[in-house]
PDB file of C-alpha atoms and ligand atoms in Angstrom:
ATOM      1  CA  UNK Y   1     -34.619 -26.299  19.637  1.00 61.00           C
ATOM      2  CA  UNK Y   2     -36.807 -29.009  19.726  1.00 65.00           C
ATOM      3  CA  UNK Y   3     -38.877 -28.843  23.159  1.00 70.00           C
ATOM      4  CA  UNK Y   4     -41.993 -31.564  24.759  1.00 74.00           C
ATOM      5  CA  UNK Y   5     -44.356 -29.742  22.306  1.00 86.00           C
ATOM      6  CA  UNK Y   6     -43.623 -30.557  19.558  1.00 91.00           C
ATOM      7  CA  UNK Y   7     -44.501 -33.693  17.412  1.00 96.00           C
ATOM      8  CA  UNK Y   8     -43.134 -37.344  17.289  1.00 97.00           C
ATOM      9  CA  UNK Y   9     -42.094 -39.002  14.061  1.00 98.00           C
ATOM     10  CA  UNK Y  10     -43.082 -42.720  13.999  1.00 98.00           C
ATOM     11  CA  UNK Y  11     -42.156 -44.806  10.944  1.00 98.00           C
ATOM     12  CA  UNK Y  12     -44.238 -48.012  10.094  1.00 98.00           C
ATOM     13  CA  UNK Y  13     -42.029 -50.019   7.707  1.00 96.00           C
ATOM     14  CA  UNK Y  14     -43.117 -54.252   6.876  1.00 93.00           C
ATOM     15  CA  UNK Y  15     -42.196 -56.565   3.833  1.00 87.00           C
ATOM     16  CA  UNK Y  16     -44.366 -56.119   1.603  1.00 80.00           C
ATOM     17  CA  UNK Y  17     -47.894 -57.295   1.658  1.00 79.00           C
ATOM     18  CA  UNK Y  18     -48.419 -57.069   5.897  1.00 85.00           C
ATOM     19  CA  UNK Y  19     -50.764 -54.155   5.486  1.00 85.00           C
ATOM     20  CA  UNK Y  20     -48.720 -50.862   6.309  1.00 91.00           C
ATOM     21  CA  UNK Y  21     -50.122 -48.505   3.857  1.00 90.00           C
ATOM     22  CA  UNK Y  22     -53.532 -49.211   4.871  1.00 92.00           C
ATOM     23  CA  UNK Y  23     -52.093 -48.773   8.708  1.00 96.00           C
ATOM     24  CA  UNK Y  24     -50.388 -46.028   8.354  1.00 95.00           C
ATOM     25  CA  UNK Y  25     -53.607 -44.533   6.357  1.00 94.00           C
ATOM     26  CA  UNK Y  26     -55.588 -45.448   9.619  1.00 96.00           C
ATOM     27  CA  UNK Y  27     -53.336 -43.574  12.181  1.00 97.00           C
ATOM     28  CA  UNK Y  28     -53.216 -40.388  10.343  1.00 96.00           C
ATOM     29  CA  UNK Y  29     -57.040 -40.396  10.589  1.00 96.00           C
ATOM     30  CA  UNK Y  30     -56.279 -39.514  14.217  1.00 95.00           C
ATOM     31  CA  UNK Y  31     -55.575 -35.947  15.373  1.00 92.00           C
ATOM     32  CA  UNK Y  32     -52.488 -34.430  15.169  1.00 94.00           C
ATOM     33  CA  UNK Y  33     -51.136 -36.876  12.756  1.00 97.00           C
ATOM     34  CA  UNK Y  34     -49.881 -36.410   9.422  1.00 97.00           C
ATOM     35  CA  UNK Y  35     -47.937 -37.814   6.487  1.00 97.00           C
ATOM     36  CA  UNK Y  36     -45.085 -37.362   5.101  1.00 98.00           C
ATOM     37  CA  UNK Y  37     -45.711 -38.140   1.721  1.00 98.00           C
ATOM     38  CA  UNK Y  38     -42.487 -39.366   0.534  1.00 98.00           C
ATOM     39  CA  UNK Y  39     -40.838 -38.326  -3.758  1.00 98.00           C
ATOM     40  CA  UNK Y  40     -40.596 -42.055  -5.613  1.00 98.00           C
ATOM     41  CA  UNK Y  41     -39.167 -41.683  -9.346  1.00 98.00           C
ATOM     42  CA  UNK Y  42     -41.075 -45.192 -10.032  1.00 96.00           C
ATOM     43  CA  UNK Y  43     -44.785 -45.165 -12.307  1.00 95.00           C
ATOM     44  CA  UNK Y  44     -48.060 -44.538 -10.392  1.00 95.00           C
ATOM     45  CA  UNK Y  45     -50.405 -47.387  -9.925  1.00 92.00           C
ATOM     46  CA  UNK Y  46     -54.267 -46.477 -11.355  1.00 91.00           C
ATOM     47  CA  UNK Y  47     -55.529 -45.445  -8.302  1.00 91.00           C
ATOM     48  CA  UNK Y  48     -53.029 -43.600  -6.440  1.00 94.00           C
ATOM     49  CA  UNK Y  49     -53.166 -39.728  -6.216  1.00 96.00           C
ATOM     50  CA  UNK Y  50     -50.033 -37.528  -7.647  1.00 97.00           C
ATOM     51  CA  UNK Y  51     -48.984 -35.531  -4.400  1.00 97.00           C
ATOM     52  CA  UNK Y  52     -50.963 -36.963  -2.208  1.00 95.00           C
ATOM     53  CA  UNK Y  53     -50.020 -40.884  -1.516  1.00 95.00           C
ATOM     54  CA  UNK Y  54     -46.351 -39.823  -3.283  1.00 97.00           C
ATOM     55  CA  UNK Y  55     -44.688 -36.564  -5.352  1.00 98.00           C
ATOM     56  CA  UNK Y  56     -43.711 -38.640  -8.688  1.00 98.00           C
ATOM     57  CA  UNK Y  57     -40.914 -37.652 -10.604  1.00 98.00           C
ATOM     58  CA  UNK Y  58     -38.478 -38.545 -12.851  1.00 98.00           C
ATOM     59  CA  UNK Y  59     -35.196 -40.054 -12.533  1.00 98.00           C
ATOM     60  CA  UNK Y  60     -32.861 -36.353 -12.504  1.00 98.00           C
ATOM     61  CA  UNK Y  61     -35.333 -33.938 -10.533  1.00 98.00           C
ATOM     62  CA  UNK Y  62     -34.460 -37.583  -7.883  1.00 98.00           C
ATOM     63  CA  UNK Y  63     -30.915 -36.952  -8.478  1.00 98.00           C
ATOM     64  CA  UNK Y  64     -31.479 -32.842  -8.015  1.00 98.00           C
ATOM     65  CA  UNK Y  65     -32.966 -33.518  -4.467  1.00 98.00           C
ATOM     66  CA  UNK Y  66     -30.360 -35.501  -3.456  1.00 98.00           C
ATOM     67  CA  UNK Y  67     -27.618 -32.810  -4.601  1.00 98.00           C
ATOM     68  CA  UNK Y  68     -29.659 -30.270  -2.792  1.00 98.00           C
ATOM     69  CA  UNK Y  69     -29.103 -32.176   0.728  1.00 96.00           C
ATOM     70  CA  UNK Y  70     -33.837 -32.107   0.158  1.00 97.00           C
ATOM     71  CA  UNK Y  71     -33.947 -35.855   2.404  1.00 98.00           C
ATOM     72  CA  UNK Y  72     -34.402 -36.633   5.603  1.00 97.00           C
ATOM     73  CA  UNK Y  73     -33.607 -40.309   4.378  1.00 98.00           C
ATOM     74  CA  UNK Y  74     -33.542 -42.241   0.877  1.00 98.00           C
ATOM     75  CA  UNK Y  75     -33.886 -45.490  -0.016  1.00 98.00           C
ATOM     76  CA  UNK Y  76     -33.422 -47.682  -4.235  1.00 96.00           C
ATOM     77  CA  UNK Y  77     -36.676 -50.485  -3.358  1.00 90.00           C
ATOM     78  CA  UNK Y  78     -37.638 -52.997  -5.822  1.00 80.00           C
ATOM     79  CA  UNK Y  79     -35.782 -50.774  -8.762  1.00 90.00           C
ATOM     80  CA  UNK Y  80     -36.851 -47.461  -8.088  1.00 96.00           C
ATOM     81  CA  UNK Y  81     -36.436 -44.936  -5.401  1.00 98.00           C
ATOM     82  CA  UNK Y  82     -37.979 -43.639  -2.917  1.00 98.00           C
ATOM     83  CA  UNK Y  83     -37.302 -40.873  -0.015  1.00 98.00           C
ATOM     84  CA  UNK Y  84     -38.167 -37.949   2.177  1.00 98.00           C
ATOM     85  CA  UNK Y  85     -37.779 -34.231   1.885  1.00 98.00           C
ATOM     86  CA  UNK Y  86     -36.379 -32.867   5.633  1.00 97.00           C
ATOM     87  CA  UNK Y  87     -38.521 -29.317   5.425  1.00 97.00           C
ATOM     88  CA  UNK Y  88     -41.803 -30.407   5.451  1.00 97.00           C
ATOM     89  CA  UNK Y  89     -41.727 -33.150   8.577  1.00 97.00           C
ATOM     90  CA  UNK Y  90     -39.738 -30.420  10.517  1.00 96.00           C
ATOM     91  CA  UNK Y  91     -42.451 -27.405  10.052  1.00 96.00           C
ATOM     92  CA  UNK Y  92     -45.000 -30.471  11.218  1.00 97.00           C
ATOM     93  CA  UNK Y  93     -43.449 -31.392  14.362  1.00 97.00           C
ATOM     94  CA  UNK Y  94     -42.268 -27.991  15.106  1.00 95.00           C
ATOM     95  CA  UNK Y  95     -46.608 -27.539  15.118  1.00 96.00           C
ATOM     96  CA  UNK Y  96     -46.389 -29.642  17.127  1.00 96.00           C
ATOM     97  CA  UNK Y  97     -47.741 -32.515  14.997  1.00 97.00           C
ATOM     98  CA  UNK Y  98     -47.162 -36.173  14.968  1.00 97.00           C
ATOM     99  CA  UNK Y  99     -44.985 -37.135  11.185  1.00 98.00           C
ATOM    100  CA  UNK Y 100     -46.165 -40.903   9.861  1.00 98.00           C
ATOM    101  CA  UNK Y 101     -43.945 -42.684   7.622  1.00 98.00           C
ATOM    102  CA  UNK Y 102     -44.464 -45.892   5.356  1.00 97.00           C
ATOM    103  CA  UNK Y 103     -40.767 -46.333   4.612  1.00 96.00           C
ATOM    104  CA  UNK Y 104     -39.006 -49.255   3.810  1.00 94.00           C
ATOM    105  CA  UNK Y 105     -36.100 -50.544   6.920  1.00 95.00           C
ATOM    106  CA  UNK Y 106     -32.761 -48.383   4.761  1.00 96.00           C
ATOM    107  CA  UNK Y 107     -35.034 -45.440   5.522  1.00 98.00           C
ATOM    108  CA  UNK Y 108     -36.159 -46.557   9.186  1.00 97.00           C
ATOM    109  CA  UNK Y 109     -31.544 -47.298   9.521  1.00 97.00           C
ATOM    110  CA  UNK Y 110     -30.961 -43.564   8.031  1.00 97.00           C
ATOM    111  CA  UNK Y 111     -33.214 -41.660  10.255  1.00 97.00           C
ATOM    112  CA  UNK Y 112     -32.730 -43.563  13.349  1.00 96.00           C
ATOM    113  CA  UNK Y 113     -28.657 -42.976  12.617  1.00 95.00           C
ATOM    114  CA  UNK Y 114     -29.867 -39.016  11.893  1.00 90.00           C
ATOM    115  CA  UNK Y 115     -30.273 -38.834  15.516  1.00 83.00           C
ATOM    116  CA  UNK Y 116     -32.357 -36.086  15.473  1.00 87.00           C
ATOM    117  CA  UNK Y 117     -33.533 -34.056  19.006  1.00 91.00           C
ATOM    118  CA  UNK Y 118     -37.455 -35.573  18.032  1.00 95.00           C
ATOM    119  CA  UNK Y 119     -38.430 -38.378  19.783  1.00 96.00           C
ATOM    120  CA  UNK Y 120     -38.844 -41.175  17.254  1.00 97.00           C
ATOM    121  CA  UNK Y 121     -40.758 -44.982  17.378  1.00 98.00           C
ATOM    122  CA  UNK Y 122     -40.897 -47.594  15.224  1.00 98.00           C
ATOM    123  CA  UNK Y 123     -43.207 -49.920  13.853  1.00 98.00           C
ATOM    124  CA  UNK Y 124     -42.498 -52.855  11.760  1.00 97.00           C
ATOM    125  CA  UNK Y 125     -45.418 -54.868  11.144  1.00 96.00           C
ATOM    126  CA  UNK Y 126     -46.259 -58.676   9.960  1.00 95.00           C
ATOM    127  CA  UNK Y 127     -48.501 -60.482   8.585  1.00 93.00           C
ATOM    128  CA  UNK Y 128     -49.319 -63.463  10.934  1.00 93.00           C
ATOM    129  CA  UNK Y 129     -47.859 -66.136   8.335  1.00 92.00           C
ATOM    130  CA  UNK Y 130     -46.454 -67.217   5.189  1.00 89.00           C
ATOM    131  CA  UNK Y 131     -50.174 -68.551   4.164  1.00 89.00           C
ATOM    132  CA  UNK Y 132     -51.833 -65.243   4.506  1.00 89.00           C
ATOM    133  CA  UNK Y 133     -48.573 -63.345   3.065  1.00 88.00           C
ATOM    134  CA  UNK Y 134     -49.128 -65.471   0.106  1.00 86.00           C
ATOM    135  CA  UNK Y 135     -52.579 -65.227  -0.329  1.00 85.00           C
ATOM    136  CA  UNK Y 136     -52.624 -61.397   0.127  1.00 83.00           C
ATOM    137  CA  UNK Y 137     -49.508 -60.506  -2.454  1.00 82.00           C
ATOM    138  CA  UNK Y 138     -52.035 -63.079  -4.973  1.00 81.00           C
ATOM    139  CA  UNK Y 139     -54.689 -61.307  -5.195  1.00 71.00           C
ATOM    140  CA  UNK Y 140     -52.958 -57.786  -5.509  1.00 61.00           C
ATOM    141  CA  UNK Y 141     -50.822 -58.881  -8.196  1.00 51.00           C
ATOM    142  CA  UNK Y 142     -53.252 -61.694  -9.886  1.00 55.00           C
ATOM    143  CA  UNK Y 143     -51.904 -61.078 -12.876  1.00 60.00           C
ATOM    144  CA  UNK Y 144     -48.313 -61.852 -12.581  1.00 69.00           C
ATOM    145  CA  UNK Y 145     -47.843 -64.858 -10.226  1.00 76.00           C
ATOM    146  CA  UNK Y 146     -44.075 -64.163 -10.740  1.00 80.00           C
ATOM    147  CA  UNK Y 147     -43.949 -60.992  -8.844  1.00 80.00           C
ATOM    148  CA  UNK Y 148     -45.740 -63.164  -5.266  1.00 80.00           C
ATOM    149  CA  UNK Y 149     -43.311 -65.571  -5.741  1.00 83.00           C
ATOM    150  CA  UNK Y 150     -40.425 -62.817  -6.324  1.00 83.00           C
ATOM    151  CA  UNK Y 151     -41.814 -60.665  -3.170  1.00 82.00           C
ATOM    152  CA  UNK Y 152     -42.329 -64.225  -0.532  1.00 86.00           C
ATOM    153  CA  UNK Y 153     -38.024 -64.518  -1.554  1.00 88.00           C
ATOM    154  CA  UNK Y 154     -38.209 -60.454  -0.798  1.00 86.00           C
ATOM    155  CA  UNK Y 155     -39.593 -61.631   2.086  1.00 89.00           C
ATOM    156  CA  UNK Y 156     -37.560 -63.843   3.883  1.00 90.00           C
ATOM    157  CA  UNK Y 157     -34.759 -61.251   3.540  1.00 91.00           C
ATOM    158  CA  UNK Y 158     -37.062 -58.029   4.746  1.00 91.00           C
ATOM    159  CA  UNK Y 159     -38.413 -59.577   7.654  1.00 92.00           C
ATOM    160  CA  UNK Y 160     -34.865 -60.176   9.546  1.00 92.00           C
ATOM    161  CA  UNK Y 161     -34.783 -55.881   9.921  1.00 95.00           C
ATOM    162  CA  UNK Y 162     -37.898 -57.083  12.466  1.00 94.00           C
ATOM    163  CA  UNK Y 163     -34.922 -56.760  14.956  1.00 93.00           C
ATOM    164  CA  UNK Y 164     -33.958 -53.078  14.844  1.00 95.00           C
ATOM    165  CA  UNK Y 165     -37.373 -51.907  15.367  1.00 97.00           C
ATOM    166  CA  UNK Y 166     -38.826 -50.784  18.856  1.00 96.00           C
ATOM    167  CA  UNK Y 167     -42.095 -53.054  18.051  1.00 97.00           C
ATOM    168  CA  UNK Y 168     -43.346 -54.859  15.823  1.00 96.00           C
ATOM    169  CA  UNK Y 169     -47.293 -55.629  15.601  1.00 96.00           C
ATOM    170  CA  UNK Y 170     -49.111 -58.975  14.027  1.00 95.00           C
ATOM    171  CA  UNK Y 171     -51.381 -57.295  11.794  1.00 94.00           C
ATOM    172  CA  UNK Y 172     -54.250 -60.834  11.822  1.00 92.00           C
ATOM    173  CA  UNK Y 173     -56.635 -58.048  12.166  1.00 94.00           C
ATOM    174  CA  UNK Y 174     -56.905 -54.119  10.888  1.00 94.00           C
ATOM    175  CA  UNK Y 175     -58.619 -53.528  13.889  1.00 95.00           C
ATOM    176  CA  UNK Y 176     -56.579 -54.176  16.690  1.00 95.00           C
ATOM    177  CA  UNK Y 177     -53.147 -53.963  14.929  1.00 96.00           C
ATOM    178  CA  UNK Y 178     -54.213 -50.537  14.653  1.00 97.00           C
ATOM    179  CA  UNK Y 179     -55.650 -50.290  18.500  1.00 96.00           C
ATOM    180  CA  UNK Y 180     -52.176 -51.942  19.880  1.00 96.00           C
ATOM    181  CA  UNK Y 181     -50.402 -49.137  17.402  1.00 97.00           C
ATOM    182  CA  UNK Y 182     -51.925 -46.423  18.822  1.00 97.00           C
ATOM    183  CA  UNK Y 183     -51.995 -48.156  22.454  1.00 96.00           C
ATOM    184  CA  UNK Y 184     -48.632 -48.246  22.150  1.00 97.00           C
ATOM    185  CA  UNK Y 185     -48.074 -44.657  20.774  1.00 96.00           C
ATOM    186  CA  UNK Y 186     -50.230 -43.118  23.375  1.00 95.00           C
ATOM    187  CA  UNK Y 187     -48.267 -45.312  26.091  1.00 96.00           C
ATOM    188  CA  UNK Y 188     -45.089 -43.775  24.551  1.00 95.00           C
ATOM    189  CA  UNK Y 189     -45.507 -40.287  24.368  1.00 94.00           C
ATOM    190  CA  UNK Y 190     -47.198 -40.191  27.957  1.00 92.00           C
ATOM    191  CA  UNK Y 191     -44.517 -42.618  29.325  1.00 88.00           C
ATOM    192  CA  UNK Y 192     -47.586 -45.099  29.968  1.00 90.00           C
ATOM    193  CA  UNK Y 193     -46.926 -48.688  30.337  1.00 88.00           C
ATOM    194  CA  UNK Y 194     -46.474 -50.547  27.016  1.00 88.00           C
ATOM    195  CA  UNK Y 195     -48.229 -53.777  26.597  1.00 87.00           C
ATOM    196  CA  UNK Y 196     -45.600 -55.665  24.704  1.00 90.00           C
ATOM    197  CA  UNK Y 197     -44.254 -59.060  24.520  1.00 91.00           C
ATOM    198  CA  UNK Y 198     -41.442 -59.831  22.530  1.00 91.00           C
ATOM    199  CA  UNK Y 199     -40.351 -62.738  23.328  1.00 93.00           C
ATOM    200  CA  UNK Y 200     -44.225 -63.776  21.421  1.00 93.00           C
ATOM    201  CA  UNK Y 201     -42.659 -61.745  18.737  1.00 94.00           C
ATOM    202  CA  UNK Y 202     -38.957 -63.352  18.506  1.00 93.00           C
ATOM    203  CA  UNK Y 203     -41.201 -66.857  18.101  1.00 94.00           C
ATOM    204  CA  UNK Y 204     -43.341 -65.445  15.541  1.00 93.00           C
ATOM    205  CA  UNK Y 205     -40.630 -64.351  13.290  1.00 92.00           C
ATOM    206  CA  UNK Y 206     -39.392 -67.853  14.170  1.00 91.00           C
ATOM    207  CA  UNK Y 207     -42.175 -69.678  12.630  1.00 90.00           C
ATOM    208  CA  UNK Y 208     -42.100 -66.976   9.199  1.00 89.00           C
ATOM    209  CA  UNK Y 209     -38.398 -67.759   9.271  1.00 86.00           C
ATOM    210  CA  UNK Y 210     -38.116 -71.336   9.000  1.00 83.00           C
TER     211      UNK Y 210
HETATM  212  P1  5GP C 301     -44.767 -49.020  -3.484  1.00 81.87           P
HETATM  213  O1  5GP C 301     -44.386 -49.040  -4.499  1.00 81.87           O
HETATM  214  O2  5GP C 301     -45.543 -50.637  -3.128  1.00 81.87           O
HETATM  215  O3  5GP C 301     -45.616 -48.035  -2.748  1.00 81.87           O
HETATM  216  O4  5GP C 301     -43.595 -49.040  -1.918  1.00 81.87           O
HETATM  217  C1  5GP C 301     -42.469 -50.576  -2.073  1.00 81.87           C
HETATM  218  C2  5GP C 301     -41.449 -50.221  -0.360  1.00 81.87           C
HETATM  219  O5  5GP C 301     -40.875 -48.510  -0.602  1.00 81.87           O
HETATM  220  C3  5GP C 301     -42.559 -49.964   0.828  1.00 81.87           C
HETATM  221  O6  5GP C 301     -41.809 -51.160   1.320  1.00 81.87           O
HETATM  222  C4  5GP C 301     -42.732 -48.543   1.076  1.00 81.87           C
HETATM  223  O7  5GP C 301     -42.399 -48.704   2.740  1.00 81.87           O
HETATM  224  C5  5GP C 301     -41.060 -47.892  -0.019  1.00 81.87           C
HETATM  225  N1  5GP C 301     -41.275 -47.013   0.709  1.00 81.87           N
HETATM  226  C6  5GP C 301     -42.241 -45.623   0.648  1.00 81.87           C
HETATM  227  N2  5GP C 301     -41.524 -44.771   0.784  1.00 81.87           N
HETATM  228  C7  5GP C 301     -40.411 -44.304   0.840  1.00 81.87           C
HETATM  229  C8  5GP C 301     -39.214 -43.706   1.414  1.00 81.87           C
HETATM  230  O8  5GP C 301     -39.990 -42.001   0.680  1.00 81.87           O
HETATM  231  N3  5GP C 301     -38.309 -44.147   1.463  1.00 81.87           N
HETATM  232  C9  5GP C 301     -38.031 -45.268   2.149  1.00 81.87           C
HETATM  233  N4  5GP C 301     -37.135 -44.860   2.424  1.00 81.87           N
HETATM  234  N5  5GP C 301     -38.693 -46.279   1.446  1.00 81.87           N
HETATM  235  C10 5GP C 301     -40.432 -45.887   1.038  1.00 81.87           C
END
């Protein structure tokens, strides 16, 4: 049975290129925070470490895990499967560790709907502007501008999910964004006051989608 000593689940989602993975890595360095390592069927990138960044598996193995009901959530993103297995998450939470999820809106919806007894805090990270986002995506995929264009279109669709998150945070400065998320997590855990302006976020989203 979950108790007050249990950890909390923290989800970070964002459209591609908003800097979420860097933020998750910074948060994971805090005392008592662990990242939930996802399984994926996509190929590793050159800088990724198997069993640290992801468990890289083929589709047969992924489907076996689905059939065994091992996933807390899973989804298809950009033609590949991604999922978070339940056992390591529950083990960490019951040891009092806070678990960080770097997952998309489909996974966030599933975890929310699972209604586990553990506290859940969800964050949606947004870029400061469409121009900055396009620059970030172009730098990442220098060789293939088409991918950047496609991801900009995807951005227009993904951004609409902001409304389902507890907090939306704009990443215009990595350190400030990290501090903001950290302060909101602290306030949630300790029932403190939260520095959060939803109307400002609403008008930022309107600018990003206009
Ligand atoms: P990437 O391939 O760039 O590492 O990740 C693509 C997208 O898949 C990102 O939005 C990332 O947050 C999401 N993702 C990574 N792991 C999971 C997971 O376990 N479940 C879900 N639903 N999404 C994931």
